[in-house]
Amino acid sequence: MESIKLYNGVEMPLLGYGVFLVSPNECERCVTDALEVGYRLIDTAQAYGNEEGVGAAWRKSGIKREDIFLTTKVWISNAGEEKAAKSIDESLRKLQTEYIDLLLIHQAYGDVFGSWRAMEKAYRDGKVRAIGVSNFQAGRFFDFAHYVDVKPMVNQLQCNTMIQQTGIEPILAETQTKIMAWGPLGGQGVDGIVKSELLAGIGAKYGKSAAQVGLRWLTQRGIVAIPKSSHKERMAQNFDIFDFSLTADEMAQIATMNQHDAGTVNFGDPQFVKYLIENYG
């Protein structure tokens, strides 16, 4: 497994398993399968309602805690210093761990600065090894990062071969913040990656699928990818991407696929914010 180093020295796997929309009842089984395949980074969130399943799966796996990288996120309803602090302790309990490897602010709404103060304290106290944000687009990230003591180590964004996030990269580079890609194989209004003729054509050279090429393209950019599947065979296929490397020309060809550089979700739309609060707040 290849990894990247966050600016505080923490090593983070470049490929992980995401459990977005994995039901609580299925989560333990899915994470168990993912760990058996070889995944060591597991990405969950308070809002997913399945942290307990992640905790149960890694605990029963027999894998040493230091060999697993657990990511979770503070939800909007837990925004603010006091509520965020309590939610961090609750996540630790549900994940059955004494520390979280990476803790993110899930959405850029509510008292994010209060949440961040709680996260900074958790980081200093050893409850968290690294902290970052999620879905902070360029302007919001720039504003936020310049008014906090500990700069975000990660920004988790919608990112794949058709949403390449090249515009925000120079801004993130100012604070040495790494991109973590949700939806690395599509979804949320993006189709065509796994059926891409360009990706399939490149993959044929290596005996790989279009999906595998898409994931390899991300990891070669130093972007952490967290594909999701409930099928163990597909998990294994997504994991099998580190025995080949794309050439500079192939990387450039794939770069021409970019269609929605900053993503398909309008995080500044009041109706979207209202939807999140009414359905998940």
Short mmCIF file of C-alpha atoms in Angstrom, two decimals, residues 20-277:
data_model
loop_
_atom_site.label_atom_id
_atom_site.label_comp_id
_atom_site.label_asym_id
_atom_site.label_seq_id
_atom_site.Cartn_x
_atom_site.Cartn_y
_atom_site.Cartn_z
CA PHE A 20 -21.18 6.35 2.96
CA LEU A 21 -24.74 4.98 2.57
CA VAL A 22 -23.72 1.61 4.01
CA SER A 23 -26.54 0.69 6.39
CA PRO A 24 -25.70 0.14 10.06
CA ASN A 25 -26.79 -3.48 9.71
CA GLU A 26 -24.42 -4.10 6.79
CA CYS A 27 -21.50 -1.97 7.91
CA GLU A 28 -19.73 -4.50 10.12
CA ARG A 29 -19.84 -7.14 7.40
CA CYS A 30 -18.66 -4.72 4.69
CA VAL A 31 -15.78 -3.35 6.75
CA THR A 32 -14.78 -6.89 7.76
CA ASP A 33 -14.62 -7.82 4.06
CA ALA A 34 -12.64 -4.68 3.26
CA LEU A 35 -10.11 -5.41 5.99
CA GLU A 36 -9.74 -8.99 4.74
CA VAL A 37 -9.08 -7.67 1.23
CA GLY A 38 -6.30 -5.50 2.63
CA TYR A 39 -7.76 -2.04 3.17
CA ARG A 40 -6.43 -0.32 6.25
CA LEU A 41 -8.02 3.13 5.88
CA ILE A 42 -11.72 3.16 6.77
CA ASP A 43 -13.71 6.37 6.24
CA THR A 44 -16.95 6.94 8.16
CA ALA A 45 -18.83 9.90 9.67
CA GLN A 46 -21.18 10.71 12.52
CA ALA A 47 -23.94 11.41 10.00
CA TYR A 48 -23.61 7.97 8.39
CA GLY A 49 -24.95 6.29 11.51
CA ASN A 50 -22.55 3.37 11.17
CA GLU A 51 -19.54 4.20 13.34
CA GLU A 52 -20.47 1.28 15.62
CA GLY A 53 -20.20 -1.14 12.71
CA VAL A 54 -16.74 0.16 11.85
CA GLY A 55 -15.67 -0.17 15.48
CA ALA A 56 -17.01 -3.72 15.80
CA ALA A 57 -15.36 -4.82 12.55
CA TRP A 58 -11.85 -3.60 13.29
CA ARG A 59 -12.03 -4.85 16.88
CA LYS A 60 -12.93 -8.36 15.74
CA SER A 61 -10.40 -8.36 12.89
CA GLY A 62 -7.37 -9.09 15.03
CA ILE A 63 -5.48 -6.30 13.25
CA LYS A 64 -3.37 -4.09 15.50
CA ARG A 65 -4.89 -0.66 16.08
CA GLU A 66 -1.73 1.09 14.87
CA ASP A 67 -2.10 -0.68 11.52
CA ILE A 68 -5.58 0.78 10.89
CA PHE A 69 -6.34 4.37 9.88
CA LEU A 70 -9.79 5.49 11.05
CA THR A 71 -11.43 8.64 9.68
CA THR A 72 -14.68 10.18 10.89
CA LYS A 73 -16.37 13.57 10.63
CA VAL A 74 -18.16 16.05 12.92
CA TRP A 75 -21.69 16.67 11.64
CA ILE A 76 -23.60 19.97 11.42
CA SER A 77 -25.82 19.17 14.41
CA ASN A 78 -22.66 18.83 16.52
CA ALA A 79 -21.14 22.14 15.41
CA GLY A 80 -19.74 24.42 18.08
CA GLU A 81 -16.98 23.93 20.62
CA GLU A 82 -18.95 22.21 23.38
CA LYS A 83 -21.12 19.99 21.20
CA ALA A 84 -18.23 19.04 18.93
CA ALA A 85 -16.12 18.03 21.92
CA LYS A 86 -18.88 15.77 23.20
CA SER A 87 -19.40 14.28 19.74
CA ILE A 88 -15.71 13.45 19.44
CA ASP A 89 -15.87 11.46 22.67
CA GLU A 90 -19.01 9.73 21.38
CA SER A 91 -17.28 8.83 18.12
CA LEU A 92 -14.35 7.40 20.08
CA ARG A 93 -16.79 5.25 22.05
CA LYS A 94 -18.62 4.01 18.97
CA LEU A 95 -15.39 3.30 17.10
CA GLN A 96 -14.03 1.48 20.17
CA THR A 97 -10.75 3.32 20.01
CA GLU A 98 -8.67 5.66 22.15
CA TYR A 99 -7.80 7.87 19.20
CA ILE A 100 -9.06 8.81 15.73
CA ASP A 101 -6.46 9.00 12.97
CA LEU A 102 -8.19 11.75 10.99
CA LEU A 103 -11.11 13.89 12.13
CA LEU A 104 -12.85 16.22 9.67
CA ILE A 105 -15.51 18.93 9.80
CA HIS A 106 -18.09 17.32 7.52
CA GLN A 107 -19.76 20.44 6.08
CA ALA A 108 -18.85 24.14 6.08
CA TYR A 109 -21.96 25.24 7.99
CA GLY A 110 -22.76 26.25 11.54
CA ASP A 111 -20.11 27.21 14.08
CA VAL A 112 -17.17 25.67 12.24
CA PHE A 113 -14.64 27.73 14.19
CA GLY A 114 -16.05 26.46 17.47
CA SER A 115 -15.89 22.90 16.14
CA TRP A 116 -12.30 23.49 15.07
CA ARG A 117 -11.28 24.70 18.52
CA ALA A 118 -12.65 21.45 19.97
CA MET A 119 -10.78 19.50 17.29
CA GLU A 120 -7.54 21.38 17.95
CA LYS A 121 -7.86 20.52 21.65
CA ALA A 122 -8.56 16.87 20.84
CA TYR A 123 -5.50 16.92 18.60
CA ARG A 124 -3.30 18.38 21.34
CA ASP A 125 -4.73 15.90 23.87
CA GLY A 126 -3.89 12.90 21.67
CA LYS A 127 -7.48 11.92 20.93
CA VAL A 128 -6.89 12.71 17.26
CA ARG A 129 -3.75 12.30 15.14
CA ALA A 130 -4.73 14.67 12.33
CA ILE A 131 -7.54 17.14 11.64
CA GLY A 132 -9.06 18.55 8.49
CA VAL A 133 -12.22 19.57 6.69
CA SER A 134 -14.61 18.17 4.11
CA ASN A 135 -16.50 19.89 1.29
CA PHE A 136 -14.79 23.24 1.87
CA GLN A 137 -14.61 24.79 -1.58
CA ALA A 138 -11.88 27.24 -2.56
CA GLY A 139 -13.16 30.52 -1.11
CA ARG A 140 -14.51 28.95 2.07
CA PHE A 141 -11.31 27.00 2.62
CA PHE A 142 -9.09 30.03 2.09
CA ASP A 143 -11.07 32.08 4.59
CA PHE A 144 -11.21 29.29 7.17
CA ALA A 145 -7.57 28.24 6.93
CA HIS A 146 -6.30 31.77 7.55
CA TYR A 147 -8.13 32.15 10.87
CA VAL A 148 -7.21 28.92 12.67
CA ASP A 149 -4.11 27.96 14.64
CA VAL A 150 -3.69 24.42 13.26
CA LYS A 151 -4.08 24.43 9.49
CA PRO A 152 -6.29 21.69 7.98
CA MET A 153 -4.20 18.68 7.00
CA VAL A 154 -6.83 17.26 4.63
CA ASN A 155 -9.78 18.56 2.61
CA GLN A 156 -12.11 15.76 1.54
CA LEU A 157 -13.76 16.73 -1.75
CA GLN A 158 -15.77 15.23 -4.59
CA CYS A 159 -12.91 14.25 -6.88
CA ASN A 160 -12.43 11.85 -9.78
CA THR A 161 -11.35 11.85 -13.43
CA MET A 162 -14.35 14.01 -14.37
CA ILE A 163 -14.13 16.31 -11.32
CA GLN A 164 -10.45 16.94 -10.94
CA GLN A 165 -10.27 19.79 -8.37
CA THR A 166 -7.29 21.39 -10.12
CA GLY A 167 -8.55 24.89 -9.31
CA ILE A 168 -8.29 24.47 -5.55
CA GLU A 169 -4.92 22.71 -5.58
CA PRO A 170 -2.77 25.90 -5.44
CA ILE A 171 -4.83 27.17 -2.48
CA LEU A 172 -4.46 23.88 -0.61
CA ALA A 173 -0.75 23.85 -1.39
CA GLU A 174 -0.31 27.07 0.60
CA THR A 175 -1.17 25.17 3.78
CA GLN A 176 0.23 21.78 2.64
CA THR A 177 -3.32 20.40 2.76
CA LYS A 178 -3.93 17.08 0.99
CA ILE A 179 -7.01 16.16 -1.05
CA MET A 180 -9.06 13.11 -0.08
CA ALA A 181 -11.49 12.07 -2.81
CA TRP A 182 -15.06 11.05 -2.14
CA GLY A 183 -16.96 9.67 -5.11
CA PRO A 184 -13.71 8.61 -6.82
CA LEU A 185 -15.62 6.46 -9.32
CA GLY A 186 -18.57 8.80 -9.88
CA GLY A 187 -22.05 9.25 -8.46
CA GLN A 188 -23.70 12.53 -7.38
CA GLY A 189 -24.43 13.52 -10.97
CA VAL A 190 -21.28 12.07 -12.50
CA ASP A 191 -21.56 9.05 -14.78
CA GLY A 192 -19.28 7.47 -17.32
CA ILE A 193 -16.08 6.78 -15.40
CA VAL A 194 -16.36 3.01 -15.12
CA LYS A 195 -17.55 2.82 -18.74
CA SER A 196 -15.05 5.30 -20.14
CA GLU A 197 -13.52 4.14 -23.40
CA LEU A 198 -10.41 6.23 -22.75
CA LEU A 199 -9.83 4.67 -19.33
CA ALA A 200 -10.63 1.18 -20.63
CA GLY A 201 -8.23 1.64 -23.53
CA ILE A 202 -5.42 2.68 -21.22
CA GLY A 203 -6.30 -0.14 -18.83
CA ALA A 204 -6.06 -2.77 -21.57
CA LYS A 205 -2.32 -2.13 -21.72
CA TYR A 206 -2.00 -3.14 -18.06
CA GLY A 207 -4.76 -5.71 -17.77
CA LYS A 208 -6.82 -3.28 -15.67
CA SER A 209 -10.39 -2.00 -15.80
CA ALA A 210 -11.47 1.59 -16.38
CA ALA A 211 -12.29 1.89 -12.66
CA GLN A 212 -8.83 0.70 -11.66
CA VAL A 213 -7.21 3.21 -14.00
CA GLY A 214 -9.39 5.99 -12.59
CA LEU A 215 -8.32 5.14 -9.04
CA ARG A 216 -4.68 4.85 -10.04
CA TRP A 217 -4.83 8.26 -11.70
CA LEU A 218 -5.98 9.79 -8.42
CA THR A 219 -3.39 8.08 -6.25
CA GLN A 220 -0.59 9.01 -8.62
CA ARG A 221 -1.63 12.63 -8.10
CA GLY A 222 -1.15 12.08 -4.37
CA ILE A 223 -4.90 12.13 -3.76
CA VAL A 224 -6.38 9.69 -1.24
CA ALA A 225 -9.29 7.74 -2.76
CA ILE A 226 -12.05 6.01 -0.77
CA PRO A 227 -14.17 3.89 -3.15
CA LYS A 228 -17.21 2.13 -1.75
CA SER A 229 -18.69 -1.23 -2.64
CA SER A 230 -20.75 -3.78 -0.74
CA HIS A 231 -19.31 -6.63 -2.85
CA LYS A 232 -16.04 -8.17 -1.73
CA GLU A 233 -14.99 -9.00 -5.30
CA ARG A 234 -15.34 -5.34 -6.32
CA MET A 235 -13.52 -4.25 -3.18
CA ALA A 236 -10.63 -6.47 -4.24
CA GLN A 237 -10.63 -5.07 -7.78
CA ASN A 238 -10.57 -1.50 -6.48
CA PHE A 239 -7.69 -2.41 -4.17
CA ASP A 240 -5.58 -3.96 -6.93
CA ILE A 241 -4.10 -0.76 -8.37
CA PHE A 242 -0.55 -0.54 -7.09
CA ASP A 243 1.15 -3.01 -9.42
CA PHE A 244 1.24 -0.59 -12.36
CA SER A 245 1.95 3.10 -13.00
CA LEU A 246 0.47 5.39 -15.60
CA THR A 247 2.85 7.23 -17.91
CA ALA A 248 3.01 11.02 -18.03
CA ASP A 249 1.25 10.91 -21.39
CA GLU A 250 -1.55 8.72 -20.00
CA MET A 251 -1.95 11.03 -17.02
CA ALA A 252 -2.26 13.95 -19.43
CA GLN A 253 -4.82 12.13 -21.57
CA ILE A 254 -6.99 11.45 -18.53
CA ALA A 255 -6.71 15.10 -17.49
CA THR A 256 -8.74 15.98 -20.61
CA MET A 257 -11.76 14.22 -19.04
CA ASN A 258 -12.32 17.08 -16.57
CA GLN A 259 -15.91 18.37 -16.80
CA HIS A 260 -16.87 19.86 -13.42
CA ASP A 261 -13.60 20.89 -11.80
CA ALA A 262 -15.05 21.98 -8.45
CA GLY A 263 -17.78 19.32 -8.28
CA THR A 264 -21.45 18.89 -9.09
CA VAL A 265 -22.79 19.85 -5.64
CA ASN A 266 -23.47 23.55 -5.10
CA PHE A 267 -22.56 23.94 -1.46
CA GLY A 268 -23.52 27.61 -1.58
CA ASP A 269 -27.14 26.88 -2.52
CA PRO A 270 -29.42 27.76 0.43
CA GLN A 271 -31.83 25.01 -0.66
CA PHE A 272 -29.03 22.44 -0.37
CA VAL A 273 -28.16 23.67 3.12
CA LYS A 274 -31.84 23.56 4.08
CA TYR A 275 -32.08 20.00 2.74
CA LEU A 276 -29.10 18.87 4.85
CA ILE A 277 -30.40 20.47 8.01
#
